[in-house]
Coordinates of C-alpha atoms in Angstrom, one line a residue:
Chain A
M16 CA 170.7 105.7 45.1
A17 CA 171.9 103.4 47.5
Y18 CA 169.1 103.4 50.0
L19 CA 170.2 100.5 51.9
D20 CA 172.2 100.3 55.2
P21 CA 175.0 98.1 54.5
G22 CA 175.7 97.3 57.9
S23 CA 179.2 97.9 59.8
A24 CA 180.0 94.3 59.9
S25 CA 179.5 93.9 56.3
I26 CA 181.9 96.8 55.5
I27 CA 184.8 95.6 57.7
I28 CA 184.2 91.9 56.2
Q29 CA 184.5 93.3 52.7
G30 CA 187.4 95.3 53.8
L31 CA 189.0 91.7 55.1
I32 CA 188.3 90.2 51.8
A33 CA 189.9 92.9 50.0
G34 CA 192.7 93.0 52.2
L35 CA 192.0 96.7 53.3
V36 CA 192.1 95.8 56.9
G37 CA 195.3 94.6 58.2
V38 CA 194.8 91.0 59.5
G39 CA 197.2 91.5 62.3
A40 CA 195.1 94.7 63.2
L41 CA 191.9 93.1 63.3
C42 CA 193.3 90.1 65.4
K43 CA 194.4 92.5 67.8
L44 CA 191.1 94.1 67.8
Y45 CA 189.1 91.1 67.9
W46 CA 191.4 88.5 69.4
R47 CA 189.3 87.8 72.4
R48 CA 186.4 87.4 70.7
L49 CA 187.9 85.1 68.0
R50 CA 189.4 83.1 71.0
T51 CA 186.1 82.8 72.8
L52 CA 184.6 81.6 69.4
V53 CA 187.2 78.9 68.5
V54 CA 187.4 77.6 72.1
G55 CA 183.7 77.0 71.8
R56 CA 181.8 79.1 74.4
K57 CA 178.4 78.2 73.1
T58 CA 175.9 80.2 75.2
G59 CA 175.4 83.9 75.8
P60 CA 176.1 87.0 74.0
L61 CA 179.7 88.0 73.5
D62 CA 179.1 91.7 73.7
Chain B
M28 CA 161.2 106.4 36.5
L29 CA 161.1 109.4 38.5
P30 CA 163.3 112.3 37.8
H31 CA 166.0 111.4 40.6
G32 CA 166.6 108.1 39.0
R33 CA 166.6 109.5 35.3
E34 CA 170.6 110.0 35.2
D35 CA 171.3 106.4 36.4
Y36 CA 168.5 104.8 34.0
E37 CA 169.9 106.6 30.9
F38 CA 173.4 105.8 31.8
V39 CA 172.7 102.2 32.4
R40 CA 170.4 101.9 29.2
D41 CA 173.3 103.2 27.2
T42 CA 175.7 100.7 28.2
G43 CA 174.0 98.2 26.6
L44 CA 173.8 95.9 29.9
L45 CA 169.8 95.9 29.8
Q46 CA 169.7 94.7 26.4
E47 CA 172.5 92.1 27.2
L48 CA 170.6 90.7 30.2
Q49 CA 167.4 90.8 28.3
D50 CA 168.6 88.9 25.4
R51 CA 170.3 86.3 27.8
G52 CA 166.8 85.8 29.6
D53 CA 168.0 87.1 32.9
L54 CA 166.0 90.4 32.8
I55 CA 162.5 90.6 32.1
R56 CA 161.7 92.4 29.0
A57 CA 160.4 96.1 29.4
E58 CA 159.9 98.8 27.0
P59 CA 159.6 102.6 27.3
V60 CA 156.0 103.3 26.8
D61 CA 154.0 106.7 26.5
R62 CA 154.4 108.5 29.8
D63 CA 150.8 109.7 29.7
I64 CA 149.5 106.1 30.5
L65 CA 150.5 107.1 34.2
A66 CA 149.9 110.7 34.0
A67 CA 147.4 110.5 37.0
E68 CA 149.5 108.2 39.2
A69 CA 153.0 109.6 38.4
P70 CA 152.8 113.1 37.0
D71 CA 156.5 113.5 37.4
A72 CA 157.6 110.0 35.8
C73 CA 160.2 110.9 33.1
Y74 CA 160.0 107.2 31.7
V75 CA 157.2 104.4 31.9
L76 CA 158.5 100.9 31.3
A77 CA 156.1 98.4 30.2
H78 CA 156.7 94.7 30.8
P79 CA 154.8 91.3 30.0
R80 CA 152.6 90.1 32.9
L81 CA 154.0 87.2 34.8
G82 CA 151.9 84.2 35.3
V83 CA 152.1 84.3 38.9
V84 CA 153.9 86.4 41.4
S85 CA 156.1 84.4 44.0
F86 CA 157.9 85.2 46.8
P87 CA 161.2 83.6 48.4
Y88 CA 159.5 81.8 51.1
E89 CA 157.6 79.8 48.7
W90 CA 160.4 78.8 46.7
S91 CA 162.0 75.4 46.9
F92 CA 165.7 75.1 47.9
P93 CA 166.8 74.7 44.3
A94 CA 164.8 77.6 43.2
L95 CA 166.4 80.0 45.8
K96 CA 169.6 78.8 44.9
D97 CA 169.2 79.7 41.4
A98 CA 167.6 83.1 42.2
A99 CA 171.0 83.7 44.3
L100 CA 173.2 82.5 41.2
L101 CA 171.0 84.9 39.0
Q102 CA 171.4 87.9 41.3
L103 CA 175.3 87.3 41.4
N104 CA 175.4 86.9 37.7
V105 CA 173.5 89.9 36.9
H106 CA 175.6 91.9 39.4
L107 CA 178.8 90.8 37.7
A108 CA 177.6 91.4 34.3
A109 CA 176.7 94.9 35.5
L110 CA 180.1 95.4 36.8
E111 CA 181.9 94.5 33.5
R112 CA 180.0 97.4 31.9
G113 CA 180.5 100.2 34.9
V114 CA 177.1 99.4 36.7
T115 CA 176.3 98.2 39.8
L116 CA 173.0 97.1 41.8
S117 CA 172.1 99.2 44.6
D118 CA 170.7 96.3 46.8
A119 CA 170.4 92.6 46.7
S120 CA 166.6 91.8 47.4
A121 CA 165.3 88.3 46.7
Y122 CA 162.2 90.0 45.9
N123 CA 163.6 91.6 43.0
I124 CA 163.5 88.1 41.3
Q125 CA 160.5 86.4 40.0
F126 CA 160.1 83.0 38.2
E127 CA 158.7 82.3 34.7
G128 CA 158.1 78.5 35.0
P129 CA 161.3 77.3 36.8
R130 CA 163.7 80.0 35.3
A131 CA 164.5 82.9 37.5
V132 CA 164.3 86.4 35.9
F133 CA 165.4 89.6 37.5
I134 CA 162.7 92.3 37.5
D135 CA 163.9 95.6 38.9
Y136 CA 165.0 98.1 36.7
L137 CA 165.4 100.7 39.6
S138 CA 168.3 98.6 41.1
F139 CA 170.8 99.5 38.4
G140 CA 172.9 102.5 38.9
R141 CA 176.4 104.0 38.0
Y142 CA 179.2 102.1 39.7
R143 CA 181.8 104.3 41.3
E144 CA 185.1 103.3 41.6
G145 CA 186.2 101.9 45.0
E146 CA 182.6 101.9 46.2
F147 CA 181.6 98.9 48.6
W148 CA 179.1 96.3 48.0
N149 CA 176.0 97.7 49.8
G150 CA 173.8 94.8 49.2
H151 CA 176.3 92.3 51.0
R152 CA 174.5 92.2 54.2
Q153 CA 171.1 91.8 52.3
F154 CA 172.6 89.2 50.1
C155 CA 173.5 87.1 53.1
E156 CA 170.1 87.6 54.7
Q157 CA 167.8 87.0 52.0
F158 CA 169.9 84.3 49.7
L159 CA 172.8 82.7 51.4
N160 CA 171.7 82.4 55.2
P161 CA 168.4 80.8 54.0
L162 CA 170.3 78.5 51.8
L163 CA 173.1 77.6 54.7
L164 CA 170.2 77.0 56.9
T165 CA 168.8 74.1 55.0
S166 CA 172.2 73.1 53.8
L167 CA 174.1 72.8 57.0
T168 CA 171.4 71.9 59.4
G169 CA 168.7 70.3 57.4
V170 CA 165.9 72.8 58.8
P171 CA 163.7 74.1 55.8
F172 CA 164.2 77.9 55.6
Q173 CA 160.6 78.6 54.2
A174 CA 158.8 79.0 57.4
W175 CA 161.4 81.1 59.0
Y176 CA 161.7 83.3 55.8
R177 CA 157.6 83.7 55.9
G178 CA 158.1 84.8 59.5
N179 CA 160.6 87.5 58.8
L180 CA 160.5 88.9 55.2
H181 CA 163.8 90.2 55.4
G182 CA 165.2 86.5 55.5
I183 CA 167.6 85.2 58.3
S184 CA 170.2 87.4 59.8
P185 CA 173.9 86.0 60.6
V186 CA 173.2 87.0 64.4
E187 CA 170.4 84.5 64.3
L188 CA 172.0 81.8 62.2
A189 CA 175.4 81.5 63.7
P190 CA 174.5 80.0 66.9
L191 CA 172.7 77.2 65.2
L192 CA 175.4 76.0 63.0
P193 CA 177.6 73.1 64.3
M194 CA 181.2 74.0 65.4
R195 CA 182.8 72.2 62.6
R196 CA 180.6 74.2 60.0
R197 CA 181.5 77.4 61.7
L198 CA 185.2 77.0 61.4
S199 CA 184.9 76.7 57.5
W200 CA 186.4 79.8 56.3
R201 CA 183.4 81.0 54.2
V202 CA 181.0 80.4 56.9
F203 CA 183.4 82.0 59.5
M204 CA 183.7 85.2 57.3
H205 CA 180.1 85.5 56.1
V206 CA 178.1 84.4 59.2
V207 CA 180.1 84.2 62.1
L208 CA 182.3 87.0 61.8
Q209 CA 179.4 89.1 60.5
S210 CA 177.3 88.3 63.5
R211 CA 180.1 88.9 66.0
L212 CA 180.8 92.2 64.4
Q213 CA 177.3 93.7 64.2
T214 CA 177.9 95.8 67.4
P215 CA 177.9 99.6 67.8
K216 CA 181.5 99.3 69.2
V217 CA 182.5 98.2 65.5
A218 CA 180.7 101.0 63.7
D219 CA 183.5 103.7 64.3
E220 CA 185.9 101.2 62.6
A221 CA 183.4 100.5 59.8
T222 CA 183.4 104.2 59.1
R223 CA 187.2 104.4 58.7
V224 CA 187.2 101.5 56.4
S225 CA 184.4 102.4 54.3
R226 CA 186.4 105.7 53.7
M227 CA 189.0 103.3 51.9
K228 CA 188.6 102.2 48.3
L229 CA 187.4 98.5 47.7
P230 CA 189.2 97.6 44.4
L231 CA 186.9 96.4 41.5
E232 CA 188.9 93.1 41.6
G233 CA 188.2 92.4 45.1
Y234 CA 184.5 93.3 44.8
K235 CA 184.1 90.8 41.7
R236 CA 186.2 88.2 43.7
M237 CA 183.6 88.3 46.4
L238 CA 180.9 87.8 44.1
T239 CA 182.3 85.0 42.2
S240 CA 183.5 83.2 45.1
L241 CA 179.9 83.4 46.6
R242 CA 178.7 82.1 43.3
D243 CA 181.1 79.1 43.5
W244 CA 180.3 78.4 47.1
I245 CA 176.4 78.5 46.4
S246 CA 176.7 76.4 43.3
G247 CA 177.9 73.7 45.4
L248 CA 175.3 74.0 48.2
T249 CA 172.5 70.8 48.5
P250 CA 169.8 70.3 51.1
S251 CA 171.1 68.3 54.0
R252 CA 170.5 64.7 53.5
H253 CA 169.1 64.6 57.2
R254 CA 166.2 66.4 56.1
T255 CA 162.9 64.4 56.5
T256 CA 160.7 63.7 53.5
Q257 CA 157.5 61.7 53.5
W258 CA 156.1 61.9 49.9
E259 CA 159.1 62.2 47.5
G260 CA 158.9 58.4 46.8
Y261 CA 155.1 58.6 46.2
A262 CA 155.2 58.4 42.4
T263 CA 157.1 55.2 42.3
D264 CA 155.6 53.8 45.9
N265 CA 151.7 54.1 45.4
T266 CA 148.5 52.2 45.3
Y267 CA 147.9 52.5 41.5
S268 CA 148.5 49.5 39.2
E269 CA 150.1 50.4 35.9
G270 CA 146.9 50.0 33.9
D271 CA 145.2 52.6 36.5
A272 CA 148.1 55.0 36.1
R273 CA 147.8 55.2 32.6
R274 CA 144.0 55.6 32.4
K275 CA 144.4 58.4 35.4
Q276 CA 147.0 60.2 33.1
A277 CA 144.8 59.9 30.0
F278 CA 141.7 61.2 32.0
V279 CA 143.8 64.4 33.0
A280 CA 145.2 64.8 29.9
E281 CA 141.8 64.6 28.2
F282 CA 140.6 67.2 30.6
V283 CA 143.5 69.7 29.8
A284 CA 143.0 69.3 26.3
G285 CA 139.5 70.1 26.7
V286 CA 139.9 73.3 28.9
Q287 CA 143.0 74.4 27.3
P288 CA 144.2 76.4 30.5
R289 CA 146.4 79.4 30.3
L290 CA 147.3 78.5 34.1
L291 CA 146.6 75.3 35.6
L292 CA 147.1 74.8 39.4
D293 CA 148.2 71.4 40.6
L294 CA 147.5 71.2 44.2
G295 CA 149.5 68.7 46.3
C296 CA 151.8 68.3 42.8
N297 CA 154.1 66.1 44.5
T298 CA 157.1 65.6 42.2
G299 CA 155.2 67.2 39.4
E300 CA 154.1 64.0 37.5
Y301 CA 150.8 65.3 36.6
S302 CA 152.2 68.9 36.1
A303 CA 154.1 67.5 33.3
V304 CA 151.2 65.6 32.0
A305 CA 149.0 68.6 31.7
V306 CA 151.8 70.8 29.9
R307 CA 151.9 67.8 27.5
A308 CA 148.2 68.1 26.9
G309 CA 148.3 71.7 26.4
A310 CA 148.3 73.7 29.5
R311 CA 150.4 77.0 28.6
S312 CA 151.6 77.3 32.2
V313 CA 151.4 75.3 35.5
V314 CA 151.8 76.2 39.2
G315 CA 152.3 73.3 41.5
L316 CA 151.8 73.7 45.4
E317 CA 153.3 71.2 47.5
A318 CA 154.4 70.8 51.3
D319 CA 156.8 67.9 51.2
H320 CA 160.2 69.6 50.5
G321 CA 162.0 66.4 49.1
A322 CA 158.9 66.2 46.5
L323 CA 158.9 70.0 45.9
D324 CA 162.8 69.9 44.8
A325 CA 162.1 66.9 42.8
A326 CA 159.2 68.6 40.8
Y327 CA 161.5 71.7 40.5
H328 CA 164.3 69.6 38.9
R329 CA 161.9 67.9 36.6
A330 CA 160.5 71.2 35.2
R331 CA 164.0 72.5 34.8
A332 CA 165.2 69.4 33.3
G333 CA 162.4 69.1 30.8
G334 CA 162.2 72.9 30.0
L335 CA 158.6 72.9 31.3
P336 CA 156.5 75.9 32.0
V337 CA 155.8 74.6 35.5
L338 CA 156.7 76.5 39.0
P339 CA 156.4 74.3 41.9
L340 CA 155.8 76.4 45.0
Y341 CA 156.0 75.5 48.9
C342 CA 152.2 75.5 50.4
D343 CA 150.8 73.8 53.1
A344 CA 147.3 73.5 51.7
L345 CA 146.1 74.2 55.4
N346 CA 148.1 77.4 55.8
P347 CA 148.9 79.1 52.6
S348 CA 151.1 82.1 52.9
P349 CA 148.9 85.0 54.1
S350 CA 148.7 88.7 53.2
Q351 CA 151.8 90.3 55.0
G352 CA 154.6 92.9 55.3
W353 CA 153.9 96.7 55.5
A354 CA 150.6 97.5 56.4
G355 CA 149.5 93.9 55.9
R356 CA 149.3 94.4 52.3
E357 CA 152.9 94.3 50.8
R358 CA 153.0 90.9 50.0
P359 CA 149.5 89.6 49.2
G360 CA 148.5 86.0 50.2
L361 CA 149.4 83.2 47.9
T362 CA 145.8 82.3 47.0
E363 CA 144.9 85.9 45.9
R364 CA 147.9 85.7 43.5
L365 CA 146.8 82.4 41.6
H366 CA 144.4 83.5 38.9
A367 CA 144.1 79.8 37.6
D368 CA 141.8 78.6 34.6
A369 CA 142.1 74.9 35.8
V370 CA 142.7 73.0 39.0
L371 CA 143.9 69.3 39.8
A372 CA 143.6 67.9 43.2
L373 CA 144.8 64.5 42.9
A374 CA 145.2 62.3 45.8
L375 CA 145.0 65.4 48.1
I376 CA 141.6 65.4 49.9
H377 CA 142.0 62.7 52.1
H378 CA 145.1 64.5 53.6
M379 CA 143.0 67.5 54.4
A380 CA 139.6 65.8 55.5
I381 CA 141.1 62.8 57.4
A382 CA 144.6 63.8 58.5
H383 CA 143.5 67.4 59.5
N384 CA 139.7 67.2 60.1
V385 CA 138.6 69.6 57.5
P386 CA 135.0 69.0 56.8
L387 CA 134.7 67.3 53.4
G388 CA 132.4 70.1 51.9
Q389 CA 134.9 72.7 52.9
V390 CA 137.6 71.0 51.2
V391 CA 135.5 70.6 47.9
D392 CA 134.5 74.3 48.2
W393 CA 138.0 75.3 48.8
I394 CA 139.4 73.4 45.7
I395 CA 136.3 74.5 43.2
D396 CA 136.9 78.1 44.2
F397 CA 140.4 78.3 42.5
A398 CA 139.2 77.8 39.1
S399 CA 136.0 77.2 37.0
A400 CA 137.1 73.5 35.9
G401 CA 139.2 71.0 37.5
V402 CA 139.7 67.4 38.3
I403 CA 139.2 66.2 41.8
E404 CA 140.2 62.7 42.9
F405 CA 138.1 60.8 45.8
V406 CA 140.2 58.5 47.5
P407 CA 138.0 56.2 49.8
K408 CA 138.8 55.0 53.3
S409 CA 139.4 51.6 52.0
D410 CA 142.4 52.9 50.2
P411 CA 145.7 51.8 51.6
M412 CA 146.9 55.5 51.8
A413 CA 143.7 56.6 53.8
Q414 CA 144.0 53.5 56.1
R415 CA 147.6 54.6 56.8
L416 CA 146.1 57.9 57.8
L417 CA 143.4 56.3 59.9
Q418 CA 145.6 53.6 61.7
L419 CA 146.6 55.6 64.7
R420 CA 143.5 57.5 65.3
R421 CA 139.6 56.8 65.8
D422 CA 137.6 56.8 62.7
I423 CA 135.2 59.9 63.2
F424 CA 134.7 60.5 59.5
A425 CA 131.3 59.2 58.9
D426 CA 130.6 61.7 56.1
Y427 CA 133.6 60.8 54.2
V428 CA 132.2 58.7 51.7
E429 CA 131.7 58.9 47.9
D430 CA 128.0 59.8 47.8
A431 CA 128.8 62.6 50.0
F432 CA 131.6 63.9 48.0
L433 CA 129.7 63.9 44.7
A434 CA 126.9 65.8 46.4
H435 CA 129.2 68.3 47.8
V436 CA 130.7 68.6 44.0
K437 CA 127.3 68.7 42.5
R438 CA 126.0 71.4 44.9
R439 CA 128.8 73.7 43.3
A440 CA 129.2 72.4 39.7
E441 CA 128.5 70.1 37.1
V442 CA 130.0 66.9 36.6
V443 CA 131.5 66.5 33.0
A444 CA 133.2 63.1 33.2
T445 CA 134.3 60.6 35.9
L446 CA 136.9 57.9 36.0
R447 CA 136.8 54.7 38.3
L448 CA 140.3 53.4 39.3
E449 CA 139.5 49.6 39.2
Q450 CA 142.1 48.4 41.6
S451 CA 142.0 51.0 44.4
D452 CA 138.2 52.1 43.8
R453 CA 139.4 55.8 43.6
L454 CA 136.9 58.1 41.6
L455 CA 138.2 60.9 39.3
V456 CA 135.5 63.6 38.7
W457 CA 136.0 66.5 36.0
Y458 CA 133.8 69.1 37.3
R459 CA 133.1 72.6 35.4
R460 CA 130.9 75.5 37.1

C-alpha cells in the first residue's frame, strides 16, 4: 500500500538515526560536503 | 474500501486500534454501512464507511501555527499508537487531518496498514515537508508558512528550507539531520547507497524513537518573537469605552440567540473575543477568519483553552485561498467550503474599503453573500482607527459614509435592528435577507 516515494535522503537519515549506517562510513562518503557546510559556504549548490 | 485494501483494513480493524483512536477522539468516527449506497460510484467496494459531516473542511495553509503544530503531534501520536498494535501509516499527509473546532482529528482510514518488521518510515520525507519544515520556517526565521504552503501544496522541501536557516540553527543536530543533511543527500548519487540501506531492517525501537524524538522537538516549537503582528493587542487597545464594549457584546449575543446558527462565520475575528460571545449565546460552531498571525494564534489558544467549538483560520479577506491543486479542483477555494447560517463583520469594512480601496457596495455584497443573517459594523471616517488608515494617504473615499452604507445593506436585505455606539459613533446593523 506504500504509494509514497520515501526519498533516498530520508532512507539514509533513518539508517543513520537507527545506527544502520556506520558514522565513519558516512563521514568518508560525505566528508567534503559536511566540511563545506560547517565552514559555511553559503551560496551555490554543492553538487 | 476497494478489494486491494481489504486485507489491510480487516487486519487493522481487528487489532482494536481504530476503536482506541476513536474513543480518544483522535480518529473521526466511521461505521460500515450498506455497500449498495455506492453501487453506482464504486461497484467493487467491499466496505463503505460513513462518517459524520465536518462543519468545515480546512487545509494546512489556512491553519495557525499552533494548529499545524497540534496536527503534527496528532500525526505522530496516531502513528505511535498504531505501531504498538502492529499497524503503520502509509503516508504522513497533513491533508489527512481536519479540525473539529480547535481539535485536530485524523480522517484517513486508508492510511492504516499492517506493519512489517524492519520496514522504514515511508512518510518521513512527507512529514518533514508538510509538518516539520513549515513549523521550523516560522519558528526559526519568523516567516509565516501559510503563503508558501498555499503556493506549494506539498509543503516546504528540505532543499528549499535549508539555505534560509541561520548557520547557528543549522548546526543544531536535529535541524542538521532532518533538514540540512536531508537537503544535501537528495541527489541521484545517493540513490544507490539508499537502495543498499533500504534492504537493511530498521528496528521497531529505532522507528519509534524517531517518532518520539520528533514529537518532543515539535512540542517545544513556538513562533519566532521577531514576527510582526499588528492587531494582536486590539482587544485591549481599541476605541471602545467599557460601556460601548458591553453593549456591542449584548447586541451580538441577541443576534446570535435570535438566529441560532449551526455555523457562524466571524470575518476578521481578531483574537476571537466575539466568536466566544457567539458560542455563549448559542452558536453551535464558529469559523473565524483572520489575516494577522499574532491575533490568529491568540484566537486558536482562546478556543483551545475554553474548549470552544471555534476554528480560527488564516485568511486575507482580499485574497481567500483559491480552488487549486490537481486540475484546479483538488482543494476547493475557502469561500466555497464555508456554508454559514450567520456572519459577523465587526470592525472590518474600513480595512477593505479604505485601506484596500474596495468599493463600499462590493464589500457589503461580499459579506451578505456569506449568510442570510448577520451583523455588520460601520466604522465612520472620524473614528481613530479609520483615521489611522487615512493619515498617510489622500482621502478619496467620498462615498464612504453611513447613509451610503445603509443604502447598500437595504438594497440586499432587511434591517432587523441597529445599535449606535455612543463614544465612537460606530453603527452596528443586524440584517436578514
